Short mmCIF file of C-alpha atoms in Angstrom, two decimals:
data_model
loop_
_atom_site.label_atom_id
_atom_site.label_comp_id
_atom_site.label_asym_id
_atom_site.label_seq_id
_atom_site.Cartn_x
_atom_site.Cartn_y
_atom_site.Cartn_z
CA UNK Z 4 -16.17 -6.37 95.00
CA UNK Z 5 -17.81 -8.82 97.72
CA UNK Z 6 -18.70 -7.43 101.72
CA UNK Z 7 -20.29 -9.80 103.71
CA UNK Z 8 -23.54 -8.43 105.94
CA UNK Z 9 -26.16 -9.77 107.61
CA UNK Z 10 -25.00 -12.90 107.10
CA UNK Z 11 -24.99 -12.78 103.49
CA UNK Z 12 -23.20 -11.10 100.67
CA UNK Z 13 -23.66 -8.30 98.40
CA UNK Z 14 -22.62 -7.72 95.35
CA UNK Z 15 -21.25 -4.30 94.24
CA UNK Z 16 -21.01 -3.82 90.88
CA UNK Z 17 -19.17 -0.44 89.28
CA UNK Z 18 -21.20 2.16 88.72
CA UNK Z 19 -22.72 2.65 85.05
CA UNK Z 20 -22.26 6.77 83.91
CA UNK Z 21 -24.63 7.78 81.46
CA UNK Z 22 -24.07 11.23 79.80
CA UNK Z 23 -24.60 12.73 76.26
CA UNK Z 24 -21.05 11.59 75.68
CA UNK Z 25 -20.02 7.82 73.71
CA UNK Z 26 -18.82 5.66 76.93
CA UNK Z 27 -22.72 5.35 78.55
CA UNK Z 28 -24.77 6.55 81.28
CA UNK Z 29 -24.45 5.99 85.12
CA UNK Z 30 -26.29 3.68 87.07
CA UNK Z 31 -25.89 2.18 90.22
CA UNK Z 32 -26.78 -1.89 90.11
CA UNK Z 33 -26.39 -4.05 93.57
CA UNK Z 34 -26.52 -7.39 93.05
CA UNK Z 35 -26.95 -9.76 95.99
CA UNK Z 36 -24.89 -12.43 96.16
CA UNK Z 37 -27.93 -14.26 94.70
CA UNK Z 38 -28.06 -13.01 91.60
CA UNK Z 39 -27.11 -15.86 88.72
CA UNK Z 40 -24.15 -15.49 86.50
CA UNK Z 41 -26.54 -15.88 83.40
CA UNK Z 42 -28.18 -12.40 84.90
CA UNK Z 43 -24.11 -10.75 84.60
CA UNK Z 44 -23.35 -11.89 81.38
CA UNK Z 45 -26.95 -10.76 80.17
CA UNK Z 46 -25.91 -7.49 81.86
CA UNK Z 47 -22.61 -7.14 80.49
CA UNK Z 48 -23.86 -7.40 76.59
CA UNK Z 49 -26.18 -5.08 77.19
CA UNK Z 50 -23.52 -2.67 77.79
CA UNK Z 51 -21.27 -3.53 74.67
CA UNK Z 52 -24.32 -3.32 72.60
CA UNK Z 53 -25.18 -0.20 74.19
CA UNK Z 54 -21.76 1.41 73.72
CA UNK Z 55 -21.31 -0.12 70.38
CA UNK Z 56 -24.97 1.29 68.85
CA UNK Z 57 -23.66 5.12 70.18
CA UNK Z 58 -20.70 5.15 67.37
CA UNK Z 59 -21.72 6.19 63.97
CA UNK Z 60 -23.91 4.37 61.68
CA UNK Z 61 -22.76 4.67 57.88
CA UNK Z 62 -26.30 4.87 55.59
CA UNK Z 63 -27.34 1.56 53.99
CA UNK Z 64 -29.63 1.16 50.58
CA UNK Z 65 -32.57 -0.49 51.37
CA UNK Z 66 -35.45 -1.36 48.98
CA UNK Z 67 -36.23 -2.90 45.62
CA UNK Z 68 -33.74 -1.93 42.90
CA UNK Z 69 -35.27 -0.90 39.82
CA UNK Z 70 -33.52 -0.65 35.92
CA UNK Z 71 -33.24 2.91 34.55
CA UNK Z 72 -33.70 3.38 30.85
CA UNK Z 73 -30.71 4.30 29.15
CA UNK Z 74 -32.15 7.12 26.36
CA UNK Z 75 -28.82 6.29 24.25
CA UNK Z 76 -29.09 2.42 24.60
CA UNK Z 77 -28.80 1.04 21.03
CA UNK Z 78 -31.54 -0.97 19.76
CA UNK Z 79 -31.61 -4.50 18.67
CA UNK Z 80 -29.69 -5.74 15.50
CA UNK Z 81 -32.50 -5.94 13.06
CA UNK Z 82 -31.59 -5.40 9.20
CA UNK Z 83 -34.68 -6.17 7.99
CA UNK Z 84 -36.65 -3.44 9.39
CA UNK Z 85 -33.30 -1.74 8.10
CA UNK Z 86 -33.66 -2.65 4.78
CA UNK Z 87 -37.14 -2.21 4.52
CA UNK Z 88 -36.87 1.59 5.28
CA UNK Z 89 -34.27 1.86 2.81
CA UNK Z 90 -36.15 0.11 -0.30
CA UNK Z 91 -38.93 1.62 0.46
CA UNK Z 92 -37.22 5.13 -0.08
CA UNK Z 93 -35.79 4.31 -3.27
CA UNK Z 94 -38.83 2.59 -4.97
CA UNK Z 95 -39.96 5.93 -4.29
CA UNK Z 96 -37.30 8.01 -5.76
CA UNK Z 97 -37.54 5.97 -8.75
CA UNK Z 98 -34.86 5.98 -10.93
CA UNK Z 99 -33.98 9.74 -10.71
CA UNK Z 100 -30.22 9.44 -9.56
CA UNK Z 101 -30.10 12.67 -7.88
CA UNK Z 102 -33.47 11.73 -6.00
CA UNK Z 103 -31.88 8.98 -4.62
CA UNK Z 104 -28.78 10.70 -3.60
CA UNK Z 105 -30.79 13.20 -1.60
CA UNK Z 106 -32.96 10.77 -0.03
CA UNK Z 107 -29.92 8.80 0.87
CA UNK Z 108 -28.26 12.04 2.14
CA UNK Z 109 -31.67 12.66 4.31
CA UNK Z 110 -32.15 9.32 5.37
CA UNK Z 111 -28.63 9.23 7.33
CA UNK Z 112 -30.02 11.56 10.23
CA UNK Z 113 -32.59 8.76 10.79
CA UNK Z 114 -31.36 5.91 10.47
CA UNK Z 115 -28.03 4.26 11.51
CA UNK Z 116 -25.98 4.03 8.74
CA UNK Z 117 -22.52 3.05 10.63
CA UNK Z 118 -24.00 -0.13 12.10
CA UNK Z 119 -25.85 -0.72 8.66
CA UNK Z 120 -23.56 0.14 6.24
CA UNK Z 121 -22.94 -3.36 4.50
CA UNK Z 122 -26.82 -3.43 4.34
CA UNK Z 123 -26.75 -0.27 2.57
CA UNK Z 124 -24.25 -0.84 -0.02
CA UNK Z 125 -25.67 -4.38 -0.81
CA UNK Z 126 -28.90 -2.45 -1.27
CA UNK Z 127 -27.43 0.21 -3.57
CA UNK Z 128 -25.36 -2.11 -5.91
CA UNK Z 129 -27.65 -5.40 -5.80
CA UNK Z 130 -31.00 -4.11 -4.81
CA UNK Z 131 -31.03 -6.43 -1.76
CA UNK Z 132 -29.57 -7.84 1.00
CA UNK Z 133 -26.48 -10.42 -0.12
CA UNK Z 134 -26.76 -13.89 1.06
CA UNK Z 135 -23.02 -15.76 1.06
CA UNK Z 136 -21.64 -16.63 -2.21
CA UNK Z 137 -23.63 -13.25 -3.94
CA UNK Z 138 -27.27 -14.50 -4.23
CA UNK Z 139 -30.23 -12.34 -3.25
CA UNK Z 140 -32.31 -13.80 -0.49
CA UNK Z 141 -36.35 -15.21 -2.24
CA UNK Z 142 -38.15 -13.50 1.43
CA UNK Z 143 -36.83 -10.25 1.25
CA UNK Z 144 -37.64 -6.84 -0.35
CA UNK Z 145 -36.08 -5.67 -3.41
CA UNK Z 146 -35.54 -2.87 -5.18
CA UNK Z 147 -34.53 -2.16 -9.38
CA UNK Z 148 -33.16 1.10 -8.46
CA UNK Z 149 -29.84 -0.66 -8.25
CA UNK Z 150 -26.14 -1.24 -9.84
CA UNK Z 151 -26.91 -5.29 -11.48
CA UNK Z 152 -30.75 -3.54 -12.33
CA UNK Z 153 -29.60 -0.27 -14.44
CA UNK Z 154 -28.27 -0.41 -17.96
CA UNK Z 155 -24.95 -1.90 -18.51
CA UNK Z 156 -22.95 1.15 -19.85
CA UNK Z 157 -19.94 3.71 -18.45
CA UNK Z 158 -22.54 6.19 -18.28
CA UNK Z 159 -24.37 5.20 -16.29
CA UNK Z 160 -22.26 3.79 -13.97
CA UNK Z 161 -20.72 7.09 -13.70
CA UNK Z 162 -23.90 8.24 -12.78
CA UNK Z 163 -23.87 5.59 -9.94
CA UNK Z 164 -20.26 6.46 -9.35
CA UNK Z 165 -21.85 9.87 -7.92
CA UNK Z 166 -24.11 8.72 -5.95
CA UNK Z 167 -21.94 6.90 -3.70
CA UNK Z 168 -19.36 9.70 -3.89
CA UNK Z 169 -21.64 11.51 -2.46
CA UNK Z 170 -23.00 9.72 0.44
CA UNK Z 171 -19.30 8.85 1.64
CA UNK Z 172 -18.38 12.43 1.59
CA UNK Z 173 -21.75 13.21 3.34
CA UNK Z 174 -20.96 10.39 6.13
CA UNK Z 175 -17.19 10.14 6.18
CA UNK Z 176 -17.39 7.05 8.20
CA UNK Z 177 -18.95 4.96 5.54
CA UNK Z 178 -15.36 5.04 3.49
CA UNK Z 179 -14.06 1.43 5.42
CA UNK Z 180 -17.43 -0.14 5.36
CA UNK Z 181 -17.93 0.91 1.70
CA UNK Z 182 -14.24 -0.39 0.71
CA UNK Z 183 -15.32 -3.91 3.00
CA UNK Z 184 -18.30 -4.17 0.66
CA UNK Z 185 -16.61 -4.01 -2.73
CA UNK Z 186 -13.53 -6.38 -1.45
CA UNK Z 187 -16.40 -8.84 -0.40
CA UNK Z 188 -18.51 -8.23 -3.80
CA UNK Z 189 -15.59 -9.51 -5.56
CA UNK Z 190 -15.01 -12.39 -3.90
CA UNK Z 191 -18.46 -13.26 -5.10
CA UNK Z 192 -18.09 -12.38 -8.54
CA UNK Z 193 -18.74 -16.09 -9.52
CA UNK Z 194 -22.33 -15.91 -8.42
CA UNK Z 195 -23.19 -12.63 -10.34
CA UNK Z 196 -24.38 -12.70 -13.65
CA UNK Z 197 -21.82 -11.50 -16.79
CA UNK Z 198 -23.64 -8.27 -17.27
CA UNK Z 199 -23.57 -8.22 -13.52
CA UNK Z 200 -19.83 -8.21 -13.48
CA UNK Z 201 -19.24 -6.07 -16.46
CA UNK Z 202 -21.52 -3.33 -14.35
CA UNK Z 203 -19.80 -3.81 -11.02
CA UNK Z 204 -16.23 -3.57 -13.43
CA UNK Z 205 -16.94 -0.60 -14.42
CA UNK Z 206 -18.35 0.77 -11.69
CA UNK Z 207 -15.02 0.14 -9.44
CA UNK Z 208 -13.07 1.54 -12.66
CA UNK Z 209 -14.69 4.97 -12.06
CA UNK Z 210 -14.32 4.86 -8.26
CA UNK Z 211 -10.43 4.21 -8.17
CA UNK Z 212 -10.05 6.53 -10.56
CA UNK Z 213 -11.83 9.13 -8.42
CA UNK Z 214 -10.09 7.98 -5.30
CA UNK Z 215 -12.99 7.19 -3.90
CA UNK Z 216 -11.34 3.47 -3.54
CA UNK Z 217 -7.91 2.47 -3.23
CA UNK Z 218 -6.23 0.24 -5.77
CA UNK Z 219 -5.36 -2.22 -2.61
CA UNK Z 220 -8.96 -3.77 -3.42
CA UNK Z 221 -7.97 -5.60 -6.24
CA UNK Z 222 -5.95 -7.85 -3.79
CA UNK Z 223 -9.72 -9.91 -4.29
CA UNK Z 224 -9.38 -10.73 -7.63
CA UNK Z 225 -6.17 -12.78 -6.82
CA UNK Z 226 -9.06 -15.36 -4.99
CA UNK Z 227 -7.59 -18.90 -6.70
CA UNK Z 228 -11.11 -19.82 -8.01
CA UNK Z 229 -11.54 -16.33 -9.62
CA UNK Z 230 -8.19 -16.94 -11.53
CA UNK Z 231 -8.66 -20.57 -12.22
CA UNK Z 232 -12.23 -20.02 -13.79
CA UNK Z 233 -10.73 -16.68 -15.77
CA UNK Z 234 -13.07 -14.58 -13.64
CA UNK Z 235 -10.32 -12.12 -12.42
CA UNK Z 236 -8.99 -11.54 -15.76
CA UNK Z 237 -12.17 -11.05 -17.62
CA UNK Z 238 -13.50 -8.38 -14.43
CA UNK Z 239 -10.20 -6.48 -14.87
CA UNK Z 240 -10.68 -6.25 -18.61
CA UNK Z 241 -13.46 -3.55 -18.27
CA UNK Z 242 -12.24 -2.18 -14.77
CA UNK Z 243 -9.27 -1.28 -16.59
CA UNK Z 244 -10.90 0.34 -19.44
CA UNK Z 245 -13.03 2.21 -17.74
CA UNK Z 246 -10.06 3.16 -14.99
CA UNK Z 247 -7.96 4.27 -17.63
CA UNK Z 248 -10.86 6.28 -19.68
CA UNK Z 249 -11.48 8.49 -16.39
CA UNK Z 250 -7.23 9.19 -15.94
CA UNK Z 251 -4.58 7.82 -17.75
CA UNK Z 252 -2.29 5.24 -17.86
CA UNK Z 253 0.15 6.49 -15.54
CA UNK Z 254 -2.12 7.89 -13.19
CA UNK Z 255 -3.43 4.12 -12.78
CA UNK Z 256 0.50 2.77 -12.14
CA UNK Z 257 1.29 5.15 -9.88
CA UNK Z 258 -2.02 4.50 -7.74
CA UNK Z 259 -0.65 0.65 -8.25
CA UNK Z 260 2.60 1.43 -7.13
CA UNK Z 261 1.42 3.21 -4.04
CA UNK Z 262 -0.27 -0.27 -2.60
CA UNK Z 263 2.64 -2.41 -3.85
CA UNK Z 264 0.25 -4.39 -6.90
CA UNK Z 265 2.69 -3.21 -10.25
CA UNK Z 266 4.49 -6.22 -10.37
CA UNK Z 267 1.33 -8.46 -9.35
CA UNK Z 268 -0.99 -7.98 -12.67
CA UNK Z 269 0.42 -11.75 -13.69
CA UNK Z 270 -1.53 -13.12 -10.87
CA UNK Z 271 -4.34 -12.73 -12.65
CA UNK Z 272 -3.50 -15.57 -14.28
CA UNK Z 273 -2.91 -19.00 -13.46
CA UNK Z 274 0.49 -19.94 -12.98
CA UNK Z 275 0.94 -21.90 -15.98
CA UNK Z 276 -0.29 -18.81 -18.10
CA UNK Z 277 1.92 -15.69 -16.28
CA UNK Z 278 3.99 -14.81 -18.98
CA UNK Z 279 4.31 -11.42 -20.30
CA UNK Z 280 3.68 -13.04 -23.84
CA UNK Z 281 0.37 -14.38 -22.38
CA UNK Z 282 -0.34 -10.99 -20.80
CA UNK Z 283 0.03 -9.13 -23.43
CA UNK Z 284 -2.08 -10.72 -26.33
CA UNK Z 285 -4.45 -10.90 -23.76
CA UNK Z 286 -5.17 -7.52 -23.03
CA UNK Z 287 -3.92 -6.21 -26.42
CA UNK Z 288 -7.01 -8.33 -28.05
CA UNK Z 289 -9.21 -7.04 -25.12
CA UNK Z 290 -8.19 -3.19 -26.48
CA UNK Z 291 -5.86 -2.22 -23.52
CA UNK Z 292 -2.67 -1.70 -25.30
CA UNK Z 293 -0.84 0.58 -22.94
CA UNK Z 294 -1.39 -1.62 -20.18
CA UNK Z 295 -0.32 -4.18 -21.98
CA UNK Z 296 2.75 -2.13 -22.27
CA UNK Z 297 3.06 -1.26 -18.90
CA UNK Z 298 3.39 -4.67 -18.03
CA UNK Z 299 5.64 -5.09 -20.25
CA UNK Z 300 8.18 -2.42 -19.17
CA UNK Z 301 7.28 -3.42 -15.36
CA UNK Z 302 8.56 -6.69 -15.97
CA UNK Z 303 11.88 -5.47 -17.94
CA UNK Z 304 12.41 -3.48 -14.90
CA UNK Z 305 12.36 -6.33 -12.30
CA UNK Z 306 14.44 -8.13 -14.62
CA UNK Z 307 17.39 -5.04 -14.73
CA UNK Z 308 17.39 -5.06 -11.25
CA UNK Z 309 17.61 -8.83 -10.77
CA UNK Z 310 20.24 -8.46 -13.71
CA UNK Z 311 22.36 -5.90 -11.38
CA UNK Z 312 22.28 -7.72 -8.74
CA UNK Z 313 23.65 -11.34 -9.89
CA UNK Z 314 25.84 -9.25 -12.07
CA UNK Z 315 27.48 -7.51 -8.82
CA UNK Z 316 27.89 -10.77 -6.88
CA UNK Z 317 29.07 -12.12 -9.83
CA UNK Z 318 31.85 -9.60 -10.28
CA UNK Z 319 32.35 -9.65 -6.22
CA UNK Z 320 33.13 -13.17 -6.69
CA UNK Z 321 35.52 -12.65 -9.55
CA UNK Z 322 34.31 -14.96 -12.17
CA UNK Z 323 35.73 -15.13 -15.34
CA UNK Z 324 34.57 -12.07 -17.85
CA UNK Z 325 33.50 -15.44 -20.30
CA UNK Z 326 31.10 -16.54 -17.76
CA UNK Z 327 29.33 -13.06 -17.16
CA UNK Z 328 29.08 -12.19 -20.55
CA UNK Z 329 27.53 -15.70 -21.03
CA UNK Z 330 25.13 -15.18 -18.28
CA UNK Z 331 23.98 -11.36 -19.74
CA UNK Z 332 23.67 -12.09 -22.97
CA UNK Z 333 20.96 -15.21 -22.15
CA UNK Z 334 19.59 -12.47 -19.62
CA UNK Z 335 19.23 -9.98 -22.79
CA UNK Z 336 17.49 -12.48 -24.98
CA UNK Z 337 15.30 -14.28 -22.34
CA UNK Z 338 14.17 -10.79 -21.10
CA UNK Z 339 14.37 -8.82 -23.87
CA UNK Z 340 16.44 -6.18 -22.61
CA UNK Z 341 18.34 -3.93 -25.52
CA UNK Z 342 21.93 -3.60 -25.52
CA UNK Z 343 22.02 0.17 -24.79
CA UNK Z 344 20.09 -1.00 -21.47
CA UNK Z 345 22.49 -3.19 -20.32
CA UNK Z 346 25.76 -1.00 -20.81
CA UNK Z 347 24.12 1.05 -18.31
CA UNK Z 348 23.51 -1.77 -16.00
CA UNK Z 349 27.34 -3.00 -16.75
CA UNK Z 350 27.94 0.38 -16.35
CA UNK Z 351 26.88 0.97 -13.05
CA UNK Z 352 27.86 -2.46 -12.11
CA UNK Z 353 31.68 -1.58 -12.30
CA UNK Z 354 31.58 1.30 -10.87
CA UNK Z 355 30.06 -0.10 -7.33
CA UNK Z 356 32.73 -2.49 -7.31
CA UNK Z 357 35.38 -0.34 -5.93
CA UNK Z 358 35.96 1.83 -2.58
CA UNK Z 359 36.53 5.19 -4.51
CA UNK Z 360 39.88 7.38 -2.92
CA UNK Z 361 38.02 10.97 -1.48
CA UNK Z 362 41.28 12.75 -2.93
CA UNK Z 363 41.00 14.05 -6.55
CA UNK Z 364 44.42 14.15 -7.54
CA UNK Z 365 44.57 10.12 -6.79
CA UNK Z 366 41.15 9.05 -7.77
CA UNK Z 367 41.86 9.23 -11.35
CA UNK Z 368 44.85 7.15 -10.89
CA UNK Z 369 42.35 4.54 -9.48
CA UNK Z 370 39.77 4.94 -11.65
CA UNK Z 371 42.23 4.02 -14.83
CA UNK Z 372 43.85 0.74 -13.12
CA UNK Z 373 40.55 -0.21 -12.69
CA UNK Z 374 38.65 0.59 -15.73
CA UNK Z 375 41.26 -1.34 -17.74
CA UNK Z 376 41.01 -4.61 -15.94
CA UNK Z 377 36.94 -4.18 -16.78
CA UNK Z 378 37.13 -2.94 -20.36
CA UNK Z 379 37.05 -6.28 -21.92
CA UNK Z 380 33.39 -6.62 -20.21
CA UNK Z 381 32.38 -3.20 -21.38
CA UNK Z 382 33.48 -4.16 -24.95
CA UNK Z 383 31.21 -6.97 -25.02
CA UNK Z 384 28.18 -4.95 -24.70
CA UNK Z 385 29.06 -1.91 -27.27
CA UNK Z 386 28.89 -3.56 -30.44
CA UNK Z 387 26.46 -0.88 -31.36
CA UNK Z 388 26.46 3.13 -31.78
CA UNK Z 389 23.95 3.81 -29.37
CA UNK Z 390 25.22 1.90 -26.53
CA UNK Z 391 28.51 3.80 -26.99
CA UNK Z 392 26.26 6.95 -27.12
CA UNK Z 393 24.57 5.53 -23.89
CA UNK Z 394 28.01 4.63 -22.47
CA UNK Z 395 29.18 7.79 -22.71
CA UNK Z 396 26.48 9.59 -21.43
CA UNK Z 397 26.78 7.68 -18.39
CA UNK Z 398 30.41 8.49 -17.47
CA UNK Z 399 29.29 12.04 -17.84
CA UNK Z 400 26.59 11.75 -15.44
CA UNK Z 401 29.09 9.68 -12.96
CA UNK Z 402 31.90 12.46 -13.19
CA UNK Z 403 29.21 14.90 -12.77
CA UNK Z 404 27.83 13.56 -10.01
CA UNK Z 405 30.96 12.24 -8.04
CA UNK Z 406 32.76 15.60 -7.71
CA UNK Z 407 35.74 13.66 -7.45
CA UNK Z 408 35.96 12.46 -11.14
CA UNK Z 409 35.42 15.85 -12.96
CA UNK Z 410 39.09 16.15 -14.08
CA UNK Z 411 38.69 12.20 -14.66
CA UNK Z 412 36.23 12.51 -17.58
CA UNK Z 413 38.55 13.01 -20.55
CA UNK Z 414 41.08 10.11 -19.15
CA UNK Z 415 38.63 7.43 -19.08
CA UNK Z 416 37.38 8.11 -22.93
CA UNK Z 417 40.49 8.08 -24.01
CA UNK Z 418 41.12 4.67 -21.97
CA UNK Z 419 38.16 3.37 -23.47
CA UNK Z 420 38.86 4.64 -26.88
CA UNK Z 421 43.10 3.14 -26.94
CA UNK Z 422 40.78 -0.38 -25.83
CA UNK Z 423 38.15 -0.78 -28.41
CA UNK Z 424 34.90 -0.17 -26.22
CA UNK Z 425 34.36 3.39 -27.56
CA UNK Z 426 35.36 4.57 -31.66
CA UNK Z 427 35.59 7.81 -32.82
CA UNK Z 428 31.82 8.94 -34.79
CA UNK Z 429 30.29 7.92 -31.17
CA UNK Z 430 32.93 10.45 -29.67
CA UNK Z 431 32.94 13.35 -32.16
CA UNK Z 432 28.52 13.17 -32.02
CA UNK Z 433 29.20 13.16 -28.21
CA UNK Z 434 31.03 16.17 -28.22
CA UNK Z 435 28.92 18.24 -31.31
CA UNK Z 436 25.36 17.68 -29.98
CA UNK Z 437 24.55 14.20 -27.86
CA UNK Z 438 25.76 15.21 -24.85
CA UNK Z 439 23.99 16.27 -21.52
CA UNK Z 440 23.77 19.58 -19.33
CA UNK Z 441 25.42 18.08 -16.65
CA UNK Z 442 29.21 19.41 -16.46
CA UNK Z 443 28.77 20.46 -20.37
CA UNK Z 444 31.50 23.28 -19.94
CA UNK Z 445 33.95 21.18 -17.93
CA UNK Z 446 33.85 18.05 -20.25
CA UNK Z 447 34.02 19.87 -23.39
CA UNK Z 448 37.04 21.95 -22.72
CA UNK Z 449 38.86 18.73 -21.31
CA UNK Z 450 37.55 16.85 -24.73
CA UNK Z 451 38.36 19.81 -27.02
CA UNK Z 452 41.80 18.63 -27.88
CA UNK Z 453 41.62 14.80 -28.48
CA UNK Z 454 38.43 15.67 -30.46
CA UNK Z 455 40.64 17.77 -32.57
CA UNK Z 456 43.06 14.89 -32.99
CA UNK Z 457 40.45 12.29 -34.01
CA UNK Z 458 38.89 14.63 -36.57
CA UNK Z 459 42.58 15.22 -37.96
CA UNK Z 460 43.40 11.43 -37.91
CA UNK Z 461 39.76 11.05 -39.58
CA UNK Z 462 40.69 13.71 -42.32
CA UNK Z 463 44.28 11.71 -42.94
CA UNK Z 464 42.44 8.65 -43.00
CA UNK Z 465 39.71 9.93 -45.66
CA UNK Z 466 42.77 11.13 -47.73
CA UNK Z 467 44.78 8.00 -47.68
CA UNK Z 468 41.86 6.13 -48.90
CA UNK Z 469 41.20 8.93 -51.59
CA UNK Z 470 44.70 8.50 -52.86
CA UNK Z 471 44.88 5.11 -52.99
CA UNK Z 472 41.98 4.92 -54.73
#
C-alpha cells in the first residue's frame, strides 16, 4: 500500500507475525519509497526460506560408510587347501578302513564337504584330485589309501563299499554329488588303468547292489568311445559279477527295470555286434550265464509284444489267414519264440478283436460265430500237445475272468474240438489233472459229460482196432 507525505512516499508493507506456531513471527517493516526492488525480493525469500525451514526435517545419513563382516560369508573356492587337509588325514589313518571312516565321519564338522564333495570322492577312489579325461594332476598331493591303490579283489572293495556307505548316511547330502562322481568316473574309464577299472567295476557292483547307487548310472557306459573301444562291455563284465554275487539275478532286473535300462544291455555293444547271439557267448564265456539268460528272455519279450501288436492290426485289417500265419511263423523262427508261446499270443489276439455283448445268455452265441471264422488260425499254431494244453488253459482263464463266458467254456472246446484245433488226450489230461484253480468246479461239471463221451468213443475206437487186428 503507497500514502504520499511530506512530499514523498512510504511504503507499508504487511505486517510479519512471529509466534511458536509454523506461518512466522510478526514484524513491522516500512519501507520508504526508496527502498530498491532487489531489497523486496531479498526480503521476500527470506520469508519462504524461513517458513519452509519451520516444517519437519526427515533425518539424513551422513558420514563414511564402512563394510560389516558377514560371520557366515563363505570363503574362497580353494580345493587345494581342501585336499590337502583331507590327504593329510588319511596318510595318517593308514590303511585301517575303519580309521578312515571315522576320520572321514569327524572331518565333516570341519570342513565343507557339500561344496567339496567331488574333491572328496576323487580323493577316496583315486587318491587325488582328477584332472579331465581321469589323470592325476604331477603338483598335487596324493594319497595310497585309495580305490586304484588297494588290492584288486571283491573283498576289499567291499571293504571300500563301507566306507562310503557310511559317510553318505553320515552326510545325507553327499548322495547326488557322490552319484555325479561315479557317472563322471566312467566316462573316464579310458584313462584308468585295467586293474583300475576292474577295481572301480567292482566297487559300483557292491554299491548298486546295496542301493547305495541307482542302476540309472550305467546310462555312462553307453559313451560311443567306451562301446567302440569294448570298454563298456569289459567294465560291466565284473560290475555284473560282483552285482549279482551281493543279490541275485532278479534283484539286479528289477533295479534295471525301475530306471527303464532292461531292454538297453545291447548297447553295450556296437551296433554291428547287438545281437542276442553276440550277447550271449559274450557273457556266457565271461561266467555270467543268467544274465546272459535274462537277456535272452528280455528280448523274447519285446519280440511277443511287437508280435501282438502287428498281429492285431493285421487281423483289424483282415488279411488273409495265409498271410498271418506266414508272417508268425518267420516271427517264431527269427525270434525263437516256442509254439505254446504263440497260441497264447494268437490267443489273446482273437479275443481283442471283438466288442464282447454284456448279456450272458447272447455272448456265447457271439463268441461261437466268431471263434469259427478264427479256428483255421488257431489250428495253425497247435500242431503240438502242449500248445493245446496251453490253449486250453487260456480259455479257462478268459471264461474265468470275463464273468460273462462262464457258461461259454464247454461250447467253445467242443467248437474247437468238431474243427481240428483241439483232440481228445489234450482234453481228457485237461480235465484229470492239467487244469487251473480258476473256475475248476464250474468247468468241470460243464466238461463232465463230453469227457465221458470222448473216453467212450476212445474205448470203441481201441476195440475196433483190437478186433480188426
Amino acid at each position: 500500500m503507497r500514502r504520499a507525505e511530506e512530499g514523498g512516499w512510504h511504503l507499508l508493507l504487511p505486517p510479519l507475525r512471529v509466534s511458536s506456531g509454523r506461518r512466522g513471527a510478526t514484524a513491522a517493516v516500512t519501507a520508504t519509497s526508496g527502498i530498491s526492488g532487489s531489497f523486496l525480493s531479498a526480503l521476500n525469500s527470506v520469508r519462504v526460506s524461513f517458513m519452509n525451514n519451520q516444517k519437519q526435517q526427515k533425518p539424513t545419513l551422513s558420514g563414511q560408510r564402512f563394510k560389516t563382516r558377514k560371520r557366515d560369508e563363505k570363503e574362497r573356492f580353494d580345493p587345494t587347501q581342501f585336499q590337502d587337509c583331507i590327504i593329510q588325514g588319511l596318510t595318517e589313518t593308514g590303511t585301517d578302513l575303519e580309521a578312515v571312516a571315522k576320520f572321514l565321519d569327524a572331518s565333516g564338522a570341519k570342513l565343507d564337504y557339500r561344496r567339496y564333495a567331488e574333491t572328496l570322492f576323487d580323493i577316496l577312489v583315486a587318491g587325488g584330485m582328477l584332472a579331465p579325461g581321469g589323470t592325476l594332476a604331477d603338483d598335487m598331493m596324493r594319497t595310497d589309501v585309495c580305490v586304484f591303490a588297494a588290492q584288486e579283489d571283491l573283498e576289499t572293495m567291499q571293504a571300500f563299499a563301507q566306507v562310503f556307505n557310511k559317510l553318505i548316511r553320515r552326510y545325507k547330502y553327499l548322495e547326488k554329488g557322490f552319484e555325479d562322481e561315479v557317472k563322471k568316473l566312467l566316462l573316464f574309464l579310458k584313462g584308468f588303468s585295467e586293474s583300475e577299472r576292474n577295481k572301480l567295476a567292482m566297487l559300483t557292483g557292491v554299491l548298486l547292489a546295496n542301493g547305495t547307487l541307482n542302476a540309472s548310472i550305467l546310462n555312462s557306459l553307453y559313451n560311443e568311445n567306451l562301446v567302440k573301444e569294448g570298454v563298456s562291455a569289459a567294465f560291466a563284465v565284473k560290475l555284473f559279477k560282483s552285482w549279482i554275487n551281493e543279490k541275485d539275478i532278479n534283484a539286479v532286473a528289477a533295479s534295471l527295470r525301475k530306471v527303464s535300462m532292461d531292454n538297453r544291455l545291447m548297447e553295450l555293444f556296437p551296433a554291428n555286434k547287438q545281437s542276442v547271439e553276440h550277447f550271449t557267448k559274450y557273457f556266457t564265456e565271461a561266467g555270467l550265464k543268467e544274465l546272459s539268460e535274462y537277456v535272452r528272455n528280455q528280448q523274447t519279450i519285446g519280440a511277443r509284444k511287437e508280435l501282438q501288436k502287428e498281429l492285431q492290426e493285421q487281423m483289424s485289417r483282415g488279411d488273409p489267414f495265409k498271410d498271418i500265419i506266414l508272417y508268425v511263423k518267420e516271427e517264431m523262427k527269427k525270434n525263437n519264440i516256442p509254439e505254446q508261446i504263440v497260441i497264447g499270443i494268437v490267443w489273446s489276439s482273437v479275443m481283442s478283436t471283438v466288442e464282447w455283448n454284456k448279456k450272458e445268455e447272447l455272448v456265447a452265441e457271439q463268441a461261437i460265430k466268431h471263434l469259427k471264422q478264427y479256428s483255421p488260425l488257431l489250428a495253425a499254431f497247435t500242431t503240438q500237445g502242449q500248445s493245446e494244453l496251453t490253449l486250453l488253459l487260456k480259455i479257462q482263464e478268459y471264461c474265468y475272468d470275463n464273468i460273462h463266458f462262464m457258461k461259454a467254456f464247454q461250447k467253445i472246446v467242443v467248437l474247437f474240438y468238431k474243427a481240428e484245433v483241439l483232440s481228445e488226450e489234450p482234453i481228457l489230461k485237461w480235465y484229470k489233472d492239467a487244469h487251473v484253480a480258476k473256475g475248476k468246479s464250474v468247468f468241470l461239471e460243464q466238461m463232465k459229460k463230453f469227457v465221458e463221451w470222448l473216453k467212450n468213443a476212445e474205448e470203441e475206437s481201441e476195440s475196433e482196432a483190437e478186433e480188426g487186428d
